[in-house]
XYZ file of N, CA and C in Angstrom:
498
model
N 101.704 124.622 107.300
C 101.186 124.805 105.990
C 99.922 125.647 106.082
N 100.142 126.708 105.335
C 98.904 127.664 105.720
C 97.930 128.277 104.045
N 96.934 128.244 104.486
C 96.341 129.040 103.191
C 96.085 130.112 103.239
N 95.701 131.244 102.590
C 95.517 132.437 102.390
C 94.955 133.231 103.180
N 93.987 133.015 103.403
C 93.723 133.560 104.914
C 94.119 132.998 106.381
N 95.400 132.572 106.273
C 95.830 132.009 107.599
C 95.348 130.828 108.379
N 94.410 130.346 107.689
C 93.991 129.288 108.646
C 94.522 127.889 107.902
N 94.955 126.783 108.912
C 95.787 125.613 108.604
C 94.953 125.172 107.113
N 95.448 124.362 106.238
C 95.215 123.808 105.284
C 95.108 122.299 105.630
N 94.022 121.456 105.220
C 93.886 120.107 105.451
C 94.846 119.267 105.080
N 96.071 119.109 105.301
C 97.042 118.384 105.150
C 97.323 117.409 105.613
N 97.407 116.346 105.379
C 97.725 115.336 106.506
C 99.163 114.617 105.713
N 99.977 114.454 107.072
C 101.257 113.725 107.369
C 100.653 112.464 108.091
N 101.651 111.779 107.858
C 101.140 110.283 108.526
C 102.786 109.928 108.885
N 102.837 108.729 110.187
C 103.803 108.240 110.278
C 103.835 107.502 111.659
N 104.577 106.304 111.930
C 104.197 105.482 112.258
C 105.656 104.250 113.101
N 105.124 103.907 114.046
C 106.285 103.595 114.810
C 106.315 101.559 114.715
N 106.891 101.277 113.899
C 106.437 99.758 114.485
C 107.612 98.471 114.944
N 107.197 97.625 115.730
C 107.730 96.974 116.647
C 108.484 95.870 114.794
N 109.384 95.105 115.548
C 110.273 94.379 114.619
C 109.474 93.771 113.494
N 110.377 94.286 112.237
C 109.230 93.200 110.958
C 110.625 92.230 110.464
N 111.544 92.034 111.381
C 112.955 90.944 111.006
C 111.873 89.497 110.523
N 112.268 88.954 109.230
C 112.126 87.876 108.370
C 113.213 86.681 108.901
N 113.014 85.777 108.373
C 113.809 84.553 108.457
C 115.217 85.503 107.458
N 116.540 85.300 107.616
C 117.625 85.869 106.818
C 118.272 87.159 106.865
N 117.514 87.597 108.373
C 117.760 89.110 108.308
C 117.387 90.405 107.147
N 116.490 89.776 106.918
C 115.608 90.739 106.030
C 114.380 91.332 106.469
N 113.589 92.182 105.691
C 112.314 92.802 106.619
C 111.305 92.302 105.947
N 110.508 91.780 106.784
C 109.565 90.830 106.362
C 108.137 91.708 105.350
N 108.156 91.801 104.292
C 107.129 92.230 103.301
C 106.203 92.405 103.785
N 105.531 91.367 104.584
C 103.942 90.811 104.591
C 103.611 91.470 105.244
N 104.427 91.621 106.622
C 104.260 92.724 107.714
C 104.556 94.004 107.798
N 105.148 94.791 106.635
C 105.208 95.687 106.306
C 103.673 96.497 105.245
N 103.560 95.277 104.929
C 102.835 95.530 103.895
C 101.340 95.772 104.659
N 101.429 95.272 105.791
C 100.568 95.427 106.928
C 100.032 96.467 107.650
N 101.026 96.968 107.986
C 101.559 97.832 108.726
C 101.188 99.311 107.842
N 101.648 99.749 106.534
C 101.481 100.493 105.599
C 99.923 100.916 105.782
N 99.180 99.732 105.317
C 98.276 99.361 105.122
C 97.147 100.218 106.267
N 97.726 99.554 107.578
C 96.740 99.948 108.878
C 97.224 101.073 109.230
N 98.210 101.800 108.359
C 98.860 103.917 108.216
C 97.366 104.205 107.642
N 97.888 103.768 106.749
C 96.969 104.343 105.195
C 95.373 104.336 106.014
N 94.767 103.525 106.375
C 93.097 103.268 106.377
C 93.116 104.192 107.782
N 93.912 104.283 109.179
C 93.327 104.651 110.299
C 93.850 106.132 110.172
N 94.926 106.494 109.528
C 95.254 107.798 109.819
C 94.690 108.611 108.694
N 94.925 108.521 107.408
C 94.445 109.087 106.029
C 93.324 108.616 105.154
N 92.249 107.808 106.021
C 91.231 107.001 106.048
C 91.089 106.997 104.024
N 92.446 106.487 103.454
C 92.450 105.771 102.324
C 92.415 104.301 102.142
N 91.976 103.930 101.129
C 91.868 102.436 100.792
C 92.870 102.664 99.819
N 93.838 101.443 99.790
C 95.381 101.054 99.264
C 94.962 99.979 98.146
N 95.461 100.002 97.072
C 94.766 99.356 96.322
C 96.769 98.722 95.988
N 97.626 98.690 95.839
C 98.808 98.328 96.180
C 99.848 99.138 96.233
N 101.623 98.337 96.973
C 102.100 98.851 97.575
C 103.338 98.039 97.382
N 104.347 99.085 96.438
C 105.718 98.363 96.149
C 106.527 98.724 96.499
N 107.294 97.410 96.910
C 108.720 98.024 98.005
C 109.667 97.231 97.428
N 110.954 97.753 97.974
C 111.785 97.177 97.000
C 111.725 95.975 98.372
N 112.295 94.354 97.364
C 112.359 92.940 97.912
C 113.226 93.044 98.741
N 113.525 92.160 99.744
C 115.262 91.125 100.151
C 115.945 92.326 101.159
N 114.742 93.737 101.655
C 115.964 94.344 102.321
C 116.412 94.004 103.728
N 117.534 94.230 103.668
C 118.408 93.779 104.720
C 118.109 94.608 106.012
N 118.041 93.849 107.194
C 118.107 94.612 108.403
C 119.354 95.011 108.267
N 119.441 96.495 108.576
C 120.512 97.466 108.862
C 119.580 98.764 109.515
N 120.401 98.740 110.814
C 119.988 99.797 111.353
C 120.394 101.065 110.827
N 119.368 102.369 110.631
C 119.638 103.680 110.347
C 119.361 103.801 108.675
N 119.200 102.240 108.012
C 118.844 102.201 106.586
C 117.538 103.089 106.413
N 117.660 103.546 105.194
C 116.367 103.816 104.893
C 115.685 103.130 103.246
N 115.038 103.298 103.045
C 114.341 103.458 101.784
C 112.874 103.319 101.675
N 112.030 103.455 100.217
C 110.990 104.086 99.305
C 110.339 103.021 99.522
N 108.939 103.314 99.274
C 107.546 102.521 98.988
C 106.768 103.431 98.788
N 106.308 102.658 97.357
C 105.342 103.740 96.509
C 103.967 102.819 96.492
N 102.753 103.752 97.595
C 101.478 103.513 97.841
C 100.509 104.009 96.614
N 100.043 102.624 95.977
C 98.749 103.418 95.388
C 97.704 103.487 95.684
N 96.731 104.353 96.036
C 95.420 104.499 96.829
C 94.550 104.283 95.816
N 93.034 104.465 97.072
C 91.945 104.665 95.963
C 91.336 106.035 96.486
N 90.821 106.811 95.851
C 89.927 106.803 94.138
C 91.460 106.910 93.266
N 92.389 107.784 93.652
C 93.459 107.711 92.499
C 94.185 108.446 93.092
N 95.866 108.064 93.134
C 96.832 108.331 93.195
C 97.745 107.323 93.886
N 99.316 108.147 94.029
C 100.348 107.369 94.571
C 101.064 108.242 95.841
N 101.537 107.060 96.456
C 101.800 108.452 97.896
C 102.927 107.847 97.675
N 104.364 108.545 98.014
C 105.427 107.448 98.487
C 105.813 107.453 100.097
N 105.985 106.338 100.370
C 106.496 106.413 101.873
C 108.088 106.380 102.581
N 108.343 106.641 103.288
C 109.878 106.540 103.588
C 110.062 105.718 104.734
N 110.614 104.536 105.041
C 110.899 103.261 105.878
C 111.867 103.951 106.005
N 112.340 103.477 107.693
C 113.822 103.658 108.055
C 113.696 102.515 109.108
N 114.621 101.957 109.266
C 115.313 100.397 109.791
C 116.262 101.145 111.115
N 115.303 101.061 112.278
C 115.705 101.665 113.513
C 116.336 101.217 114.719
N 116.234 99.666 114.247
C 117.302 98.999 114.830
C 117.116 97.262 114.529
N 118.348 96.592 114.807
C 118.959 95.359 114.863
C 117.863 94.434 114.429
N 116.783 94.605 115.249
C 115.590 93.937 115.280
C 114.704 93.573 114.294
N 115.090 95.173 113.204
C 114.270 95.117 112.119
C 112.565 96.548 112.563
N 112.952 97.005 113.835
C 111.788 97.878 114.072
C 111.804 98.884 112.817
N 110.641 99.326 112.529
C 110.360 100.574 111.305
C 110.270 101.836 111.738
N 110.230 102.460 111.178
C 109.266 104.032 111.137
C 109.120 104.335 109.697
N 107.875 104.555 109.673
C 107.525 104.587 108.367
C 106.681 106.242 108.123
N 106.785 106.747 107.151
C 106.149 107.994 107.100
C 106.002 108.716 105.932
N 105.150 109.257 105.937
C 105.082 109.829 104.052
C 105.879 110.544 103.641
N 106.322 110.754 102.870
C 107.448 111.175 101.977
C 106.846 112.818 101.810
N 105.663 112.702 101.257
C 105.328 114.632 101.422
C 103.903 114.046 102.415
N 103.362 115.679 102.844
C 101.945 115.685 103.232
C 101.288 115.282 102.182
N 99.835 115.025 102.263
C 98.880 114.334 101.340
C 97.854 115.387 101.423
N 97.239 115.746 100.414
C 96.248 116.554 100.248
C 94.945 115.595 99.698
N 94.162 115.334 100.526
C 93.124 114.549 100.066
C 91.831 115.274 99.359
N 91.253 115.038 98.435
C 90.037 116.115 97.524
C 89.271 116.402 98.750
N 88.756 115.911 99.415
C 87.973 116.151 100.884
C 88.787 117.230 101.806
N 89.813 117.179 101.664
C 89.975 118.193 103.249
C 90.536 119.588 102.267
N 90.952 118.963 100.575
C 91.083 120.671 99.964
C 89.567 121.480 99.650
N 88.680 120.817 99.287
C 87.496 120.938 98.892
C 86.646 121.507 100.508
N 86.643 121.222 101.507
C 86.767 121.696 103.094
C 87.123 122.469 103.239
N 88.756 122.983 102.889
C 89.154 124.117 103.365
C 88.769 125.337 102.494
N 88.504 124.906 101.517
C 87.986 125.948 100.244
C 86.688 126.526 100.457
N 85.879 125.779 100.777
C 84.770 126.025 100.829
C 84.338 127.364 102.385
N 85.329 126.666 103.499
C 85.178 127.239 104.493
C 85.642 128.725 104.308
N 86.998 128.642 103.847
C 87.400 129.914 102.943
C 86.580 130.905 102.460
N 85.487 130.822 101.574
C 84.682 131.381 100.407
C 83.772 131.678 101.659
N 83.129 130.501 102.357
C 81.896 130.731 103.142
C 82.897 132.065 104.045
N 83.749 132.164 104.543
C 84.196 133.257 105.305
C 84.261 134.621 104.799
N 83.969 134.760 103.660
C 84.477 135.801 102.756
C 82.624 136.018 101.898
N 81.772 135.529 102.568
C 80.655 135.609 102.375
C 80.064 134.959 101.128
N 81.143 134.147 100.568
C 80.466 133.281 99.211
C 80.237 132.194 99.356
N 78.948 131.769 99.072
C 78.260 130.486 99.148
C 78.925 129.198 97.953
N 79.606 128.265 98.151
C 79.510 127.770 96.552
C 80.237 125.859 97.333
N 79.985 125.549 95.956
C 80.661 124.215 96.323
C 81.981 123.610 95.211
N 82.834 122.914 96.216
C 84.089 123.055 95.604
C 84.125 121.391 94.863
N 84.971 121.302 93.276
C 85.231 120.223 93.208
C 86.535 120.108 92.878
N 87.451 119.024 93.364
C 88.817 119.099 93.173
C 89.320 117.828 92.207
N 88.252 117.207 91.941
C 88.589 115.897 91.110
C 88.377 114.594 92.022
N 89.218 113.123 91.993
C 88.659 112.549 92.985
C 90.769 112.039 93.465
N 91.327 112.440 92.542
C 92.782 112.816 92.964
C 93.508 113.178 93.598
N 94.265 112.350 94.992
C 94.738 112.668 95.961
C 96.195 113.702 95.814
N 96.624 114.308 95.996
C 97.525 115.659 95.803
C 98.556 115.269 96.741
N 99.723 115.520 96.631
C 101.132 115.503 97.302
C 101.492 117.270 97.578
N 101.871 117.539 98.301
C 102.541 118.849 99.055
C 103.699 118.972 98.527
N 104.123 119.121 97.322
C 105.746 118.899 96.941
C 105.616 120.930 96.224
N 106.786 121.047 97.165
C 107.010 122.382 97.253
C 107.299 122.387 95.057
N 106.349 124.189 94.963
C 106.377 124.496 93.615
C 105.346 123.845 92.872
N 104.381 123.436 93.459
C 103.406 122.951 92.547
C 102.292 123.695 92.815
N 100.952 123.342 91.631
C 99.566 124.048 91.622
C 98.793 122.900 91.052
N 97.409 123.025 91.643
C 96.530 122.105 90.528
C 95.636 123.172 90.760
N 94.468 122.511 90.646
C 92.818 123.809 90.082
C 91.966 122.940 90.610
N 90.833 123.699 91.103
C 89.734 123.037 91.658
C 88.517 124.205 91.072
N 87.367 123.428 90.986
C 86.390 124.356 90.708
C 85.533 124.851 91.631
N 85.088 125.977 91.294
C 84.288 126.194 92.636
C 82.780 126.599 91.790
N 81.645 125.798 92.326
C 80.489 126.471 91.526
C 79.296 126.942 92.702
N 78.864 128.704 92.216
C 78.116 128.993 93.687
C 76.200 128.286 93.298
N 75.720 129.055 94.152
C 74.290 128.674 93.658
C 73.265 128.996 92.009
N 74.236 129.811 91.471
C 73.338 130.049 90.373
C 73.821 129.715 89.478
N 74.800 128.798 89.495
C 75.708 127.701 88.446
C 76.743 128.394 87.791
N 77.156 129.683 88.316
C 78.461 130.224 88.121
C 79.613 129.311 88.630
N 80.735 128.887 87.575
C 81.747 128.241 88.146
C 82.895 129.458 88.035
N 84.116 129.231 88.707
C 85.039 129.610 88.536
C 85.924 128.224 89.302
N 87.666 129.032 88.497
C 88.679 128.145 88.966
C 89.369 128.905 90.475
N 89.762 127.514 91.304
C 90.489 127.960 92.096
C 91.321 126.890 92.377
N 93.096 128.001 92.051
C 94.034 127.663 92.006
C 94.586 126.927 93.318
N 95.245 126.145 93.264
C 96.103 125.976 94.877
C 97.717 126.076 94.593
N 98.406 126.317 95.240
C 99.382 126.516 94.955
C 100.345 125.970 96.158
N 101.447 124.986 96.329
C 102.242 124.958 97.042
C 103.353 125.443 97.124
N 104.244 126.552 98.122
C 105.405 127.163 97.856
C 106.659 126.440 98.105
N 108.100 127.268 98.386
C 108.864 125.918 98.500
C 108.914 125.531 100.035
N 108.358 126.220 100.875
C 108.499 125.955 102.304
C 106.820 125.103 102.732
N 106.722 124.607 101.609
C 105.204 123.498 101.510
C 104.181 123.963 102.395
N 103.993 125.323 102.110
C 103.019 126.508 102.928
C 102.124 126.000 101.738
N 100.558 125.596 101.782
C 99.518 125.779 101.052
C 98.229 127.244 100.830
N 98.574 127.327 99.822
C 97.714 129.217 99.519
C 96.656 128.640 98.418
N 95.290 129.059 98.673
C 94.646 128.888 97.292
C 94.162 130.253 96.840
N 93.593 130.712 95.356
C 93.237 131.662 94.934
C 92.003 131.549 94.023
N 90.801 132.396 94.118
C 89.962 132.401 93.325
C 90.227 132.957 91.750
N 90.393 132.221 90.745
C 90.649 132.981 89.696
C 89.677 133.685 89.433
C-alpha cells in the first residue's frame, strides 16, 4: 500500500495465531476469544476495544470461518475474520481490511508535505479508517499561518493508499 510519493502508508494489518478456544459442546469458547481479540487489538494496533460481537454457539469445524465486528475507541468498527484451524478449536484471527489509524494517516501526511518543503499539521478526525478498495475520506492540513487546506486520501482497488493536497 503506497502513497504518492512512494513511500509505505501507515497501515496496519493485524493477525494472530491462537492455541485451542474448544468450549464444553464443541463450540468456541467466547470468553477466550473475546480475549484473544482483545490482546490483537491493544498490542498490535495499540486500540482500546470498547466491544466485540461474534456470532454465539459456533461449532468447532475445522477450515470454518466467520465475522466479528470490533468496536474501538475514539471511534469506529473493524471487522475481523476467525478461521477454525483445527479439531481442537485453534484460531487465526485477522482483520478483515488494513486499519488506517488518524495517527499513522496524519504521520504519513505530514512527513509527505514536510518532504515537499511544507510545514503544516494534519487533522484527520479521531476516526479509525478501513482500507476497503474505492474509497476517500479528507483530512485537513493547516500550515503555520492558519492556512487550511483539504487533503484527500484515496484508496484504489488494489488497496494501494495515495493522498492529495486539494
Amino acid at each position: 500500500m503506497r502513497i504518492s510519493d512512494n513511500t509505505q502508508m501507515g497501515l496496519l494489518s493485524i493477525g494472530l495465531v491462537a492455541a485451542a478456544l474448544l468450549a464444553c459442546g464443541g463450540k468456541i469458547d467466547q470468553k477466550k476469544l473475546d480475549k484473544l481479540i482483545t490482546k490483537m487489538f491493544e498490542n498490535q494496533l495499540e486500540l482500546e476495544i470498547k466491544d466485540i460481537d461474534c456470532p454465539k454457539n459456533v461449532k468447532v469445524e475445522e477450515g470454518a470461518e466467520f465475522e466479528c465486528d470490533v468496536s474501538v475507541k475514539p471511534k469506529g468498527t473493524v471487522p475481523v475474520v476467525v478461521e477454525i484451524t483445527d479439531s481442537s478449536g485453534s484460531v487465526e484471527v485477522k482483520t478483515k481490511y488494513d486499519v488506517l489509524t488518524p495517527k499513522s494517516v496524519q504521520k504519513e501526511v505530514v512527513g509527505g508535505l514536510a518532504a515537499k518543503n511544507i510545514t503544516a499539521k494534519v487533522n484527520c478526525g479521531k476516526k479509525i479508517r478501513l482500507a476497503k478498495p474505492d474509497t476517500t475520506f479528507k483530512c485537513k492540513a493547516t500550515d503555520n499561518t492558519g492556512m487550511s487546506k483539504d487533503v484527500t486520501i484515496s484508496i484504489n482497488d488494489d488497496g494501494d493508499v495515495s493522498w492529495k493536497l486539494d
